[in-house]
């Protein structure tokens, strides 16, 4: 069976012209906020000595992945709202599939690594520097990239070898695996099982690890003072919110047989655009250290008040938001 499809046509989110114009303004605004917020997080972490600990190192890496992930799909979506020709070449479609899988899977693993970092910081604060040294954290990030690459390679190779003989209308705003399997001119039952075993099980396994990690953290609060619990919950709440916004749509999309639903496009918007846009807002609003660093580096500078005190570089255990409260908790519980 040959493959005579050289391009696909993306049907987008809606065919209604008025809705398209509204979506163009809305998603353009979302993308600008997404790029600005995540770039601001990266530059703030890089330029603030007070944010030199590992938690913020992982946060800046998450922001970088968010920028890459959304840039795979959002620009094409925004442009398609304004043009009649929404075609994408076969090669371009496969590349979009590959990079969306790469950055999406990498984000899943980096969120899991961040949860492990919090678990060690809260439950084993005295051993934190021994366990989470820079060499080990660098190896974790390399693992995230390699795991994302293997996942993306498997998904793309699985899709490329399928025969596409028409039609070539993709009922989605980007080249995702389920809509492409629907267009394949062959039985895709086995391919659908591979998708569930690959994408679905990765999402489910990491989600279970995250839930287990935060369950252990919450149970450890029983021996803490009320002030210690408040500080710990405030710090972890932002990560829990991001995990829910990202993982629930992913589980809905990929932990099921290879079928498509009308709701899929709206659900996909959450983990490709909405969550990456909200990540910097959630972490900034919930984290006093990041807020203070943003004010010190950017807001005062924009307002012309660039007179700031020299930054004092804290050690890891002196970080007031994450690494100081385990020490305070231990002291208050004695």
JSON list of C-alpha atoms in Angstrom, two decimals, residues 19-249:
[
{"chain": "A", "resi": 19, "resn": "UNK", "atom": "CA", "xyz": [-15.41, 32.72, 16.09]},
{"chain": "A", "resi": 20, "resn": "UNK", "atom": "CA", "xyz": [-12.11, 32.59, 14.19]},
{"chain": "A", "resi": 21, "resn": "UNK", "atom": "CA", "xyz": [-11.61, 36.35, 14.54]},
{"chain": "A", "resi": 22, "resn": "UNK", "atom": "CA", "xyz": [-12.33, 36.16, 18.26]},
{"chain": "A", "resi": 23, "resn": "UNK", "atom": "CA", "xyz": [-10.01, 33.19, 18.68]},
{"chain": "A", "resi": 24, "resn": "UNK", "atom": "CA", "xyz": [-7.27, 34.99, 16.73]},
{"chain": "A", "resi": 25, "resn": "UNK", "atom": "CA", "xyz": [-7.25, 37.88, 19.22]},
{"chain": "A", "resi": 26, "resn": "UNK", "atom": "CA", "xyz": [-7.61, 35.58, 22.22]},
{"chain": "A", "resi": 27, "resn": "UNK", "atom": "CA", "xyz": [-4.89, 33.11, 21.31]},
{"chain": "A", "resi": 28, "resn": "UNK", "atom": "CA", "xyz": [-2.53, 35.82, 20.13]},
{"chain": "A", "resi": 29, "resn": "UNK", "atom": "CA", "xyz": [-2.92, 37.39, 23.57]},
{"chain": "A", "resi": 30, "resn": "UNK", "atom": "CA", "xyz": [-2.38, 33.99, 25.21]},
{"chain": "A", "resi": 31, "resn": "UNK", "atom": "CA", "xyz": [0.79, 33.39, 23.22]},
{"chain": "A", "resi": 32, "resn": "UNK", "atom": "CA", "xyz": [2.22, 36.83, 23.99]},
{"chain": "A", "resi": 33, "resn": "UNK", "atom": "CA", "xyz": [1.54, 36.29, 27.71]},
{"chain": "A", "resi": 34, "resn": "UNK", "atom": "CA", "xyz": [3.03, 32.80, 27.50]},
{"chain": "A", "resi": 35, "resn": "UNK", "atom": "CA", "xyz": [6.24, 33.94, 25.82]},
{"chain": "A", "resi": 36, "resn": "UNK", "atom": "CA", "xyz": [6.64, 37.02, 28.00]},
{"chain": "A", "resi": 37, "resn": "UNK", "atom": "CA", "xyz": [5.94, 35.23, 31.28]},
{"chain": "A", "resi": 38, "resn": "UNK", "atom": "CA", "xyz": [8.19, 32.24, 30.66]},
{"chain": "A", "resi": 39, "resn": "UNK", "atom": "CA", "xyz": [11.01, 34.37, 29.25]},
{"chain": "A", "resi": 40, "resn": "UNK", "atom": "CA", "xyz": [10.70, 36.61, 32.32]},
{"chain": "A", "resi": 41, "resn": "UNK", "atom": "CA", "xyz": [11.03, 33.58, 34.61]},
{"chain": "A", "resi": 42, "resn": "UNK", "atom": "CA", "xyz": [14.14, 32.35, 32.77]},
{"chain": "A", "resi": 43, "resn": "UNK", "atom": "CA", "xyz": [15.87, 35.73, 32.81]},
{"chain": "A", "resi": 44, "resn": "UNK", "atom": "CA", "xyz": [14.92, 36.37, 36.45]},
{"chain": "A", "resi": 45, "resn": "UNK", "atom": "CA", "xyz": [16.38, 33.04, 37.59]},
{"chain": "A", "resi": 46, "resn": "UNK", "atom": "CA", "xyz": [19.54, 33.57, 35.55]},
{"chain": "A", "resi": 47, "resn": "UNK", "atom": "CA", "xyz": [20.13, 37.10, 36.83]},
{"chain": "A", "resi": 48, "resn": "UNK", "atom": "CA", "xyz": [19.11, 36.68, 40.49]},
{"chain": "A", "resi": 49, "resn": "UNK", "atom": "CA", "xyz": [21.73, 35.23, 42.88]},
{"chain": "A", "resi": 50, "resn": "UNK", "atom": "CA", "xyz": [18.94, 34.66, 45.41]},
{"chain": "A", "resi": 51, "resn": "UNK", "atom": "CA", "xyz": [17.31, 32.20, 42.98]},
{"chain": "A", "resi": 52, "resn": "UNK", "atom": "CA", "xyz": [20.38, 30.07, 42.42]},
{"chain": "A", "resi": 53, "resn": "UNK", "atom": "CA", "xyz": [19.08, 26.96, 44.20]},
{"chain": "A", "resi": 54, "resn": "UNK", "atom": "CA", "xyz": [17.91, 23.83, 42.39]},
{"chain": "A", "resi": 55, "resn": "UNK", "atom": "CA", "xyz": [14.20, 24.52, 42.71]},
{"chain": "A", "resi": 56, "resn": "UNK", "atom": "CA", "xyz": [14.51, 27.62, 40.54]},
{"chain": "A", "resi": 57, "resn": "UNK", "atom": "CA", "xyz": [16.93, 25.87, 38.21]},
{"chain": "A", "resi": 58, "resn": "UNK", "atom": "CA", "xyz": [14.18, 23.32, 37.47]},
{"chain": "A", "resi": 59, "resn": "UNK", "atom": "CA", "xyz": [11.62, 26.13, 37.20]},
{"chain": "A", "resi": 60, "resn": "UNK", "atom": "CA", "xyz": [13.67, 27.93, 34.54]},
{"chain": "A", "resi": 61, "resn": "UNK", "atom": "CA", "xyz": [14.07, 24.67, 32.63]},
{"chain": "A", "resi": 62, "resn": "UNK", "atom": "CA", "xyz": [10.30, 24.12, 32.79]},
{"chain": "A", "resi": 63, "resn": "UNK", "atom": "CA", "xyz": [9.75, 27.62, 31.37]},
{"chain": "A", "resi": 64, "resn": "UNK", "atom": "CA", "xyz": [12.14, 26.88, 28.51]},
{"chain": "A", "resi": 65, "resn": "UNK", "atom": "CA", "xyz": [10.30, 23.65, 27.67]},
{"chain": "A", "resi": 66, "resn": "UNK", "atom": "CA", "xyz": [6.96, 25.49, 27.84]},
{"chain": "A", "resi": 67, "resn": "UNK", "atom": "CA", "xyz": [8.18, 28.06, 25.31]},
{"chain": "A", "resi": 68, "resn": "UNK", "atom": "CA", "xyz": [9.35, 25.33, 22.94]},
{"chain": "A", "resi": 69, "resn": "UNK", "atom": "CA", "xyz": [6.24, 23.19, 23.42]},
{"chain": "A", "resi": 70, "resn": "UNK", "atom": "CA", "xyz": [3.73, 25.94, 22.71]},
{"chain": "A", "resi": 71, "resn": "UNK", "atom": "CA", "xyz": [5.77, 27.32, 19.81]},
{"chain": "A", "resi": 72, "resn": "UNK", "atom": "CA", "xyz": [5.33, 24.02, 17.97]},
{"chain": "A", "resi": 73, "resn": "UNK", "atom": "CA", "xyz": [1.55, 24.50, 17.66]},
{"chain": "A", "resi": 74, "resn": "UNK", "atom": "CA", "xyz": [0.45, 28.01, 18.68]},
{"chain": "A", "resi": 75, "resn": "UNK", "atom": "CA", "xyz": [1.95, 30.10, 15.82]},
{"chain": "A", "resi": 76, "resn": "UNK", "atom": "CA", "xyz": [0.42, 27.83, 13.17]},
{"chain": "A", "resi": 77, "resn": "UNK", "atom": "CA", "xyz": [-2.94, 27.93, 14.97]},
{"chain": "A", "resi": 78, "resn": "UNK", "atom": "CA", "xyz": [-2.91, 31.74, 15.19]},
{"chain": "A", "resi": 79, "resn": "UNK", "atom": "CA", "xyz": [-1.96, 32.16, 11.52]},
{"chain": "A", "resi": 80, "resn": "UNK", "atom": "CA", "xyz": [-4.64, 29.70, 10.38]},
{"chain": "A", "resi": 81, "resn": "UNK", "atom": "CA", "xyz": [-7.32, 31.89, 11.97]},
{"chain": "A", "resi": 82, "resn": "UNK", "atom": "CA", "xyz": [-6.49, 34.58, 9.38]},
{"chain": "A", "resi": 83, "resn": "UNK", "atom": "CA", "xyz": [-5.85, 32.58, 6.21]},
{"chain": "A", "resi": 84, "resn": "UNK", "atom": "CA", "xyz": [-7.94, 30.34, 4.02]},
{"chain": "A", "resi": 85, "resn": "UNK", "atom": "CA", "xyz": [-5.08, 28.01, 3.19]},
{"chain": "A", "resi": 86, "resn": "UNK", "atom": "CA", "xyz": [-4.55, 25.87, 6.33]},
{"chain": "A", "resi": 87, "resn": "UNK", "atom": "CA", "xyz": [-2.47, 23.20, 4.63]},
{"chain": "A", "resi": 88, "resn": "UNK", "atom": "CA", "xyz": [0.60, 21.63, 6.14]},
{"chain": "A", "resi": 89, "resn": "UNK", "atom": "CA", "xyz": [3.01, 19.41, 4.24]},
{"chain": "A", "resi": 90, "resn": "UNK", "atom": "CA", "xyz": [3.39, 15.75, 5.12]},
{"chain": "A", "resi": 91, "resn": "UNK", "atom": "CA", "xyz": [6.96, 16.35, 6.32]},
{"chain": "A", "resi": 92, "resn": "UNK", "atom": "CA", "xyz": [5.87, 19.43, 8.27]},
{"chain": "A", "resi": 93, "resn": "UNK", "atom": "CA", "xyz": [3.07, 17.43, 9.88]},
{"chain": "A", "resi": 94, "resn": "UNK", "atom": "CA", "xyz": [5.45, 14.68, 10.98]},
{"chain": "A", "resi": 95, "resn": "UNK", "atom": "CA", "xyz": [7.91, 17.24, 12.33]},
{"chain": "A", "resi": 96, "resn": "UNK", "atom": "CA", "xyz": [5.13, 18.92, 14.28]},
{"chain": "A", "resi": 97, "resn": "UNK", "atom": "CA", "xyz": [4.10, 15.55, 15.68]},
{"chain": "A", "resi": 98, "resn": "UNK", "atom": "CA", "xyz": [7.69, 14.72, 16.65]},
{"chain": "A", "resi": 99, "resn": "UNK", "atom": "CA", "xyz": [8.45, 18.00, 18.43]},
{"chain": "A", "resi": 100, "resn": "UNK", "atom": "CA", "xyz": [5.09, 18.17, 20.19]},
{"chain": "A", "resi": 101, "resn": "UNK", "atom": "CA", "xyz": [5.74, 14.65, 21.53]},
{"chain": "A", "resi": 102, "resn": "UNK", "atom": "CA", "xyz": [9.34, 15.56, 22.44]},
{"chain": "A", "resi": 103, "resn": "UNK", "atom": "CA", "xyz": [8.55, 18.69, 24.44]},
{"chain": "A", "resi": 104, "resn": "UNK", "atom": "CA", "xyz": [5.30, 17.33, 25.89]},
{"chain": "A", "resi": 105, "resn": "UNK", "atom": "CA", "xyz": [6.96, 14.19, 27.25]},
{"chain": "A", "resi": 106, "resn": "UNK", "atom": "CA", "xyz": [9.95, 16.17, 28.50]},
{"chain": "A", "resi": 107, "resn": "UNK", "atom": "CA", "xyz": [7.58, 18.44, 30.44]},
{"chain": "A", "resi": 108, "resn": "UNK", "atom": "CA", "xyz": [5.91, 15.42, 32.03]},
{"chain": "A", "resi": 109, "resn": "UNK", "atom": "CA", "xyz": [9.25, 14.16, 33.28]},
{"chain": "A", "resi": 110, "resn": "UNK", "atom": "CA", "xyz": [10.49, 17.57, 34.46]},
{"chain": "A", "resi": 111, "resn": "UNK", "atom": "CA", "xyz": [7.30, 18.03, 36.52]},
{"chain": "A", "resi": 112, "resn": "UNK", "atom": "CA", "xyz": [7.96, 14.62, 38.07]},
{"chain": "A", "resi": 113, "resn": "UNK", "atom": "CA", "xyz": [11.57, 15.56, 38.82]},
{"chain": "A", "resi": 114, "resn": "UNK", "atom": "CA", "xyz": [10.39, 18.80, 40.44]},
{"chain": "A", "resi": 115, "resn": "UNK", "atom": "CA", "xyz": [8.04, 16.80, 42.67]},
{"chain": "A", "resi": 116, "resn": "UNK", "atom": "CA", "xyz": [10.93, 14.55, 43.71]},
{"chain": "A", "resi": 117, "resn": "UNK", "atom": "CA", "xyz": [13.02, 17.63, 44.48]},
{"chain": "A", "resi": 118, "resn": "UNK", "atom": "CA", "xyz": [10.30, 18.94, 46.79]},
{"chain": "A", "resi": 119, "resn": "UNK", "atom": "CA", "xyz": [9.89, 15.51, 48.39]},
{"chain": "A", "resi": 120, "resn": "UNK", "atom": "CA", "xyz": [13.59, 15.34, 49.30]},
{"chain": "A", "resi": 121, "resn": "UNK", "atom": "CA", "xyz": [13.67, 18.98, 50.47]},
{"chain": "A", "resi": 122, "resn": "UNK", "atom": "CA", "xyz": [10.68, 18.54, 52.78]},
{"chain": "A", "resi": 123, "resn": "UNK", "atom": "CA", "xyz": [11.01, 14.95, 53.99]},
{"chain": "A", "resi": 124, "resn": "UNK", "atom": "CA", "xyz": [14.82, 14.70, 54.10]},
{"chain": "A", "resi": 125, "resn": "UNK", "atom": "CA", "xyz": [16.06, 18.28, 54.57]},
{"chain": "A", "resi": 126, "resn": "UNK", "atom": "CA", "xyz": [19.29, 17.28, 56.32]},
{"chain": "A", "resi": 127, "resn": "UNK", "atom": "CA", "xyz": [20.29, 15.00, 53.43]},
{"chain": "A", "resi": 128, "resn": "UNK", "atom": "CA", "xyz": [19.14, 17.31, 50.66]},
{"chain": "A", "resi": 129, "resn": "UNK", "atom": "CA", "xyz": [22.60, 18.62, 49.69]},
{"chain": "A", "resi": 130, "resn": "UNK", "atom": "CA", "xyz": [23.93, 15.08, 49.57]},
{"chain": "A", "resi": 131, "resn": "UNK", "atom": "CA", "xyz": [21.11, 13.66, 47.44]},
{"chain": "A", "resi": 132, "resn": "UNK", "atom": "CA", "xyz": [20.29, 16.58, 45.14]},
{"chain": "A", "resi": 133, "resn": "UNK", "atom": "CA", "xyz": [23.69, 17.80, 44.10]},
{"chain": "A", "resi": 134, "resn": "UNK", "atom": "CA", "xyz": [24.23, 19.58, 40.77]},
{"chain": "A", "resi": 135, "resn": "UNK", "atom": "CA", "xyz": [25.71, 16.54, 39.08]},
{"chain": "A", "resi": 136, "resn": "UNK", "atom": "CA", "xyz": [22.72, 14.36, 39.94]},
{"chain": "A", "resi": 137, "resn": "UNK", "atom": "CA", "xyz": [20.25, 17.08, 38.87]},
{"chain": "A", "resi": 138, "resn": "UNK", "atom": "CA", "xyz": [22.06, 17.50, 35.56]},
{"chain": "A", "resi": 139, "resn": "UNK", "atom": "CA", "xyz": [21.74, 13.75, 34.99]},
{"chain": "A", "resi": 140, "resn": "UNK", "atom": "CA", "xyz": [18.01, 14.01, 35.75]},
{"chain": "A", "resi": 141, "resn": "UNK", "atom": "CA", "xyz": [17.59, 16.69, 33.10]},
{"chain": "A", "resi": 142, "resn": "UNK", "atom": "CA", "xyz": [19.55, 14.65, 30.57]},
{"chain": "A", "resi": 143, "resn": "UNK", "atom": "CA", "xyz": [17.23, 11.73, 31.34]},
{"chain": "A", "resi": 144, "resn": "UNK", "atom": "CA", "xyz": [14.18, 13.96, 30.76]},
{"chain": "A", "resi": 145, "resn": "UNK", "atom": "CA", "xyz": [15.46, 14.96, 27.31]},
{"chain": "A", "resi": 146, "resn": "UNK", "atom": "CA", "xyz": [16.44, 11.42, 26.32]},
{"chain": "A", "resi": 147, "resn": "UNK", "atom": "CA", "xyz": [13.15, 9.95, 27.51]},
{"chain": "A", "resi": 148, "resn": "UNK", "atom": "CA", "xyz": [11.26, 12.62, 25.60]},
{"chain": "A", "resi": 149, "resn": "UNK", "atom": "CA", "xyz": [13.29, 11.91, 22.46]},
{"chain": "A", "resi": 150, "resn": "UNK", "atom": "CA", "xyz": [12.68, 8.14, 22.64]},
{"chain": "A", "resi": 151, "resn": "UNK", "atom": "CA", "xyz": [8.97, 8.71, 23.17]},
{"chain": "A", "resi": 152, "resn": "UNK", "atom": "CA", "xyz": [8.74, 11.16, 20.25]},
{"chain": "A", "resi": 153, "resn": "UNK", "atom": "CA", "xyz": [10.79, 8.90, 17.98]},
{"chain": "A", "resi": 154, "resn": "UNK", "atom": "CA", "xyz": [8.55, 5.87, 18.65]},
{"chain": "A", "resi": 155, "resn": "UNK", "atom": "CA", "xyz": [5.34, 7.87, 18.09]},
{"chain": "A", "resi": 156, "resn": "UNK", "atom": "CA", "xyz": [6.61, 9.48, 14.89]},
{"chain": "A", "resi": 157, "resn": "UNK", "atom": "CA", "xyz": [8.00, 6.29, 13.36]},
{"chain": "A", "resi": 158, "resn": "UNK", "atom": "CA", "xyz": [4.75, 4.53, 14.20]},
{"chain": "A", "resi": 159, "resn": "UNK", "atom": "CA", "xyz": [2.81, 7.19, 12.28]},
{"chain": "A", "resi": 160, "resn": "UNK", "atom": "CA", "xyz": [5.17, 7.73, 9.33]},
{"chain": "A", "resi": 161, "resn": "UNK", "atom": "CA", "xyz": [5.02, 4.09, 8.24]},
{"chain": "A", "resi": 162, "resn": "UNK", "atom": "CA", "xyz": [1.21, 4.11, 8.04]},
{"chain": "A", "resi": 163, "resn": "UNK", "atom": "CA", "xyz": [-0.35, 4.38, 4.54]},
{"chain": "A", "resi": 164, "resn": "UNK", "atom": "CA", "xyz": [-2.21, 7.67, 3.90]},
{"chain": "A", "resi": 165, "resn": "UNK", "atom": "CA", "xyz": [-4.19, 7.54, 0.65]},
{"chain": "A", "resi": 166, "resn": "UNK", "atom": "CA", "xyz": [-6.86, 10.11, 1.46]},
{"chain": "A", "resi": 167, "resn": "UNK", "atom": "CA", "xyz": [-8.82, 11.92, 2.75]},
{"chain": "A", "resi": 168, "resn": "UNK", "atom": "CA", "xyz": [-6.30, 14.39, 4.13]},
{"chain": "A", "resi": 169, "resn": "UNK", "atom": "CA", "xyz": [-8.54, 16.52, 6.38]},
{"chain": "A", "resi": 170, "resn": "UNK", "atom": "CA", "xyz": [-7.27, 16.56, 9.98]},
{"chain": "A", "resi": 171, "resn": "UNK", "atom": "CA", "xyz": [-10.05, 17.50, 12.39]},
{"chain": "A", "resi": 172, "resn": "UNK", "atom": "CA", "xyz": [-7.64, 19.25, 14.73]},
{"chain": "A", "resi": 173, "resn": "UNK", "atom": "CA", "xyz": [-5.50, 22.38, 14.92]},
{"chain": "A", "resi": 174, "resn": "UNK", "atom": "CA", "xyz": [-2.20, 20.47, 14.88]},
{"chain": "A", "resi": 175, "resn": "UNK", "atom": "CA", "xyz": [-0.88, 17.07, 13.83]},
{"chain": "A", "resi": 176, "resn": "UNK", "atom": "CA", "xyz": [-1.64, 14.82, 16.77]},
{"chain": "A", "resi": 177, "resn": "UNK", "atom": "CA", "xyz": [-1.41, 11.06, 16.80]},
{"chain": "A", "resi": 178, "resn": "UNK", "atom": "CA", "xyz": [-5.12, 10.17, 17.18]},
{"chain": "A", "resi": 179, "resn": "UNK", "atom": "CA", "xyz": [-6.39, 12.27, 14.23]},
{"chain": "A", "resi": 180, "resn": "UNK", "atom": "CA", "xyz": [-3.59, 10.88, 12.05]},
{"chain": "A", "resi": 181, "resn": "UNK", "atom": "CA", "xyz": [-4.38, 7.28, 12.98]},
{"chain": "A", "resi": 182, "resn": "UNK", "atom": "CA", "xyz": [-7.98, 8.00, 11.99]},
{"chain": "A", "resi": 183, "resn": "UNK", "atom": "CA", "xyz": [-6.85, 8.95, 8.45]},
{"chain": "A", "resi": 184, "resn": "UNK", "atom": "CA", "xyz": [-4.64, 5.92, 7.93]},
{"chain": "A", "resi": 185, "resn": "UNK", "atom": "CA", "xyz": [-5.89, 3.44, 5.32]},
{"chain": "A", "resi": 186, "resn": "UNK", "atom": "CA", "xyz": [-5.24, 0.35, 7.41]},
{"chain": "A", "resi": 187, "resn": "UNK", "atom": "CA", "xyz": [-6.23, -1.27, 10.66]},
{"chain": "A", "resi": 188, "resn": "UNK", "atom": "CA", "xyz": [-4.74, 0.90, 13.42]},
{"chain": "A", "resi": 189, "resn": "UNK", "atom": "CA", "xyz": [-5.79, -1.23, 16.38]},
{"chain": "A", "resi": 190, "resn": "UNK", "atom": "CA", "xyz": [-2.23, -2.30, 17.21]},
{"chain": "A", "resi": 191, "resn": "UNK", "atom": "CA", "xyz": [-0.96, 1.23, 16.66]},
{"chain": "A", "resi": 192, "resn": "UNK", "atom": "CA", "xyz": [-3.63, 2.51, 19.03]},
{"chain": "A", "resi": 193, "resn": "UNK", "atom": "CA", "xyz": [-2.50, 0.05, 21.70]},
{"chain": "A", "resi": 194, "resn": "UNK", "atom": "CA", "xyz": [1.08, 1.25, 21.27]},
{"chain": "A", "resi": 195, "resn": "UNK", "atom": "CA", "xyz": [-0.09, 4.84, 21.77]},
{"chain": "A", "resi": 196, "resn": "UNK", "atom": "CA", "xyz": [-1.89, 3.88, 24.98]},
{"chain": "A", "resi": 197, "resn": "UNK", "atom": "CA", "xyz": [1.11, 1.87, 26.19]},
{"chain": "A", "resi": 198, "resn": "UNK", "atom": "CA", "xyz": [3.48, 4.70, 25.30]},
{"chain": "A", "resi": 199, "resn": "UNK", "atom": "CA", "xyz": [1.78, 8.05, 25.88]},
{"chain": "A", "resi": 200, "resn": "UNK", "atom": "CA", "xyz": [-0.96, 6.86, 28.21]},
{"chain": "A", "resi": 201, "resn": "UNK", "atom": "CA", "xyz": [1.23, 4.81, 30.54]},
{"chain": "A", "resi": 202, "resn": "UNK", "atom": "CA", "xyz": [3.93, 7.47, 30.72]},
{"chain": "A", "resi": 203, "resn": "UNK", "atom": "CA", "xyz": [1.31, 10.05, 31.76]},
{"chain": "A", "resi": 204, "resn": "UNK", "atom": "CA", "xyz": [-0.36, 7.67, 34.21]},
{"chain": "A", "resi": 205, "resn": "UNK", "atom": "CA", "xyz": [2.90, 6.44, 35.75]},
{"chain": "A", "resi": 206, "resn": "UNK", "atom": "CA", "xyz": [4.25, 9.94, 36.30]},
{"chain": "A", "resi": 207, "resn": "UNK", "atom": "CA", "xyz": [0.89, 11.08, 37.67]},
{"chain": "A", "resi": 208, "resn": "UNK", "atom": "CA", "xyz": [0.85, 8.19, 40.18]},
{"chain": "A", "resi": 209, "resn": "UNK", "atom": "CA", "xyz": [4.41, 9.05, 41.22]},
{"chain": "A", "resi": 210, "resn": "UNK", "atom": "CA", "xyz": [3.40, 12.68, 41.70]},
{"chain": "A", "resi": 211, "resn": "UNK", "atom": "CA", "xyz": [0.33, 11.77, 43.75]},
{"chain": "A", "resi": 212, "resn": "UNK", "atom": "CA", "xyz": [2.38, 9.37, 45.87]},
{"chain": "A", "resi": 213, "resn": "UNK", "atom": "CA", "xyz": [5.10, 11.97, 46.40]},
{"chain": "A", "resi": 214, "resn": "UNK", "atom": "CA", "xyz": [2.67, 14.62, 47.58]},
{"chain": "A", "resi": 215, "resn": "UNK", "atom": "CA", "xyz": [0.81, 12.11, 49.75]},
{"chain": "A", "resi": 216, "resn": "UNK", "atom": "CA", "xyz": [4.05, 11.37, 51.60]},
{"chain": "A", "resi": 217, "resn": "UNK", "atom": "CA", "xyz": [4.70, 15.09, 51.92]},
{"chain": "A", "resi": 218, "resn": "UNK", "atom": "CA", "xyz": [1.24, 15.74, 53.36]},
{"chain": "A", "resi": 219, "resn": "UNK", "atom": "CA", "xyz": [1.57, 12.86, 55.83]},
{"chain": "A", "resi": 220, "resn": "UNK", "atom": "CA", "xyz": [4.88, 14.27, 57.00]},
{"chain": "A", "resi": 221, "resn": "UNK", "atom": "CA", "xyz": [3.07, 17.46, 58.09]},
{"chain": "A", "resi": 222, "resn": "UNK", "atom": "CA", "xyz": [1.46, 15.68, 61.06]},
{"chain": "A", "resi": 223, "resn": "UNK", "atom": "CA", "xyz": [4.54, 16.23, 63.19]},
{"chain": "A", "resi": 224, "resn": "UNK", "atom": "CA", "xyz": [4.96, 19.84, 62.11]},
{"chain": "A", "resi": 225, "resn": "UNK", "atom": "CA", "xyz": [3.74, 23.05, 63.65]},
{"chain": "A", "resi": 226, "resn": "UNK", "atom": "CA", "xyz": [0.88, 24.98, 62.04]},
{"chain": "A", "resi": 227, "resn": "UNK", "atom": "CA", "xyz": [3.35, 27.57, 60.74]},
{"chain": "A", "resi": 228, "resn": "UNK", "atom": "CA", "xyz": [5.50, 24.87, 59.17]},
{"chain": "A", "resi": 229, "resn": "UNK", "atom": "CA", "xyz": [2.46, 23.28, 57.50]},
{"chain": "A", "resi": 230, "resn": "UNK", "atom": "CA", "xyz": [1.35, 26.64, 56.16]},
{"chain": "A", "resi": 231, "resn": "UNK", "atom": "CA", "xyz": [4.73, 27.37, 54.58]},
{"chain": "A", "resi": 232, "resn": "UNK", "atom": "CA", "xyz": [5.01, 23.88, 53.10]},
{"chain": "A", "resi": 233, "resn": "UNK", "atom": "CA", "xyz": [1.50, 23.89, 51.65]},
{"chain": "A", "resi": 234, "resn": "UNK", "atom": "CA", "xyz": [2.02, 27.37, 50.19]},
{"chain": "A", "resi": 235, "resn": "UNK", "atom": "CA", "xyz": [5.17, 26.23, 48.44]},
{"chain": "A", "resi": 236, "resn": "UNK", "atom": "CA", "xyz": [3.74, 22.95, 47.10]},
{"chain": "A", "resi": 237, "resn": "UNK", "atom": "CA", "xyz": [0.34, 24.35, 46.09]},
{"chain": "A", "resi": 238, "resn": "UNK", "atom": "CA", "xyz": [1.66, 25.97, 42.91]},
{"chain": "A", "resi": 239, "resn": "UNK", "atom": "CA", "xyz": [3.18, 22.72, 41.68]},
{"chain": "A", "resi": 240, "resn": "UNK", "atom": "CA", "xyz": [0.01, 20.77, 42.47]},
{"chain": "A", "resi": 241, "resn": "UNK", "atom": "CA", "xyz": [-2.09, 23.25, 40.46]},
{"chain": "A", "resi": 242, "resn": "UNK", "atom": "CA", "xyz": [0.24, 22.93, 37.44]},
{"chain": "A", "resi": 243, "resn": "UNK", "atom": "CA", "xyz": [0.21, 19.13, 37.68]},
{"chain": "A", "resi": 244, "resn": "UNK", "atom": "CA", "xyz": [-3.60, 18.99, 37.68]},
{"chain": "A", "resi": 245, "resn": "UNK", "atom": "CA", "xyz": [-3.93, 21.40, 34.75]},
{"chain": "A", "resi": 246, "resn": "UNK", "atom": "CA", "xyz": [-1.39, 19.47, 32.69]},
{"chain": "A", "resi": 247, "resn": "UNK", "atom": "CA", "xyz": [-1.93, 15.81, 33.55]},
{"chain": "A", "resi": 248, "resn": "UNK", "atom": "CA", "xyz": [-5.73, 15.56, 33.65]},
{"chain": "A", "resi": 249, "resn": "UNK", "atom": "CA", "xyz": [-6.13, 16.61, 29.96]}
]
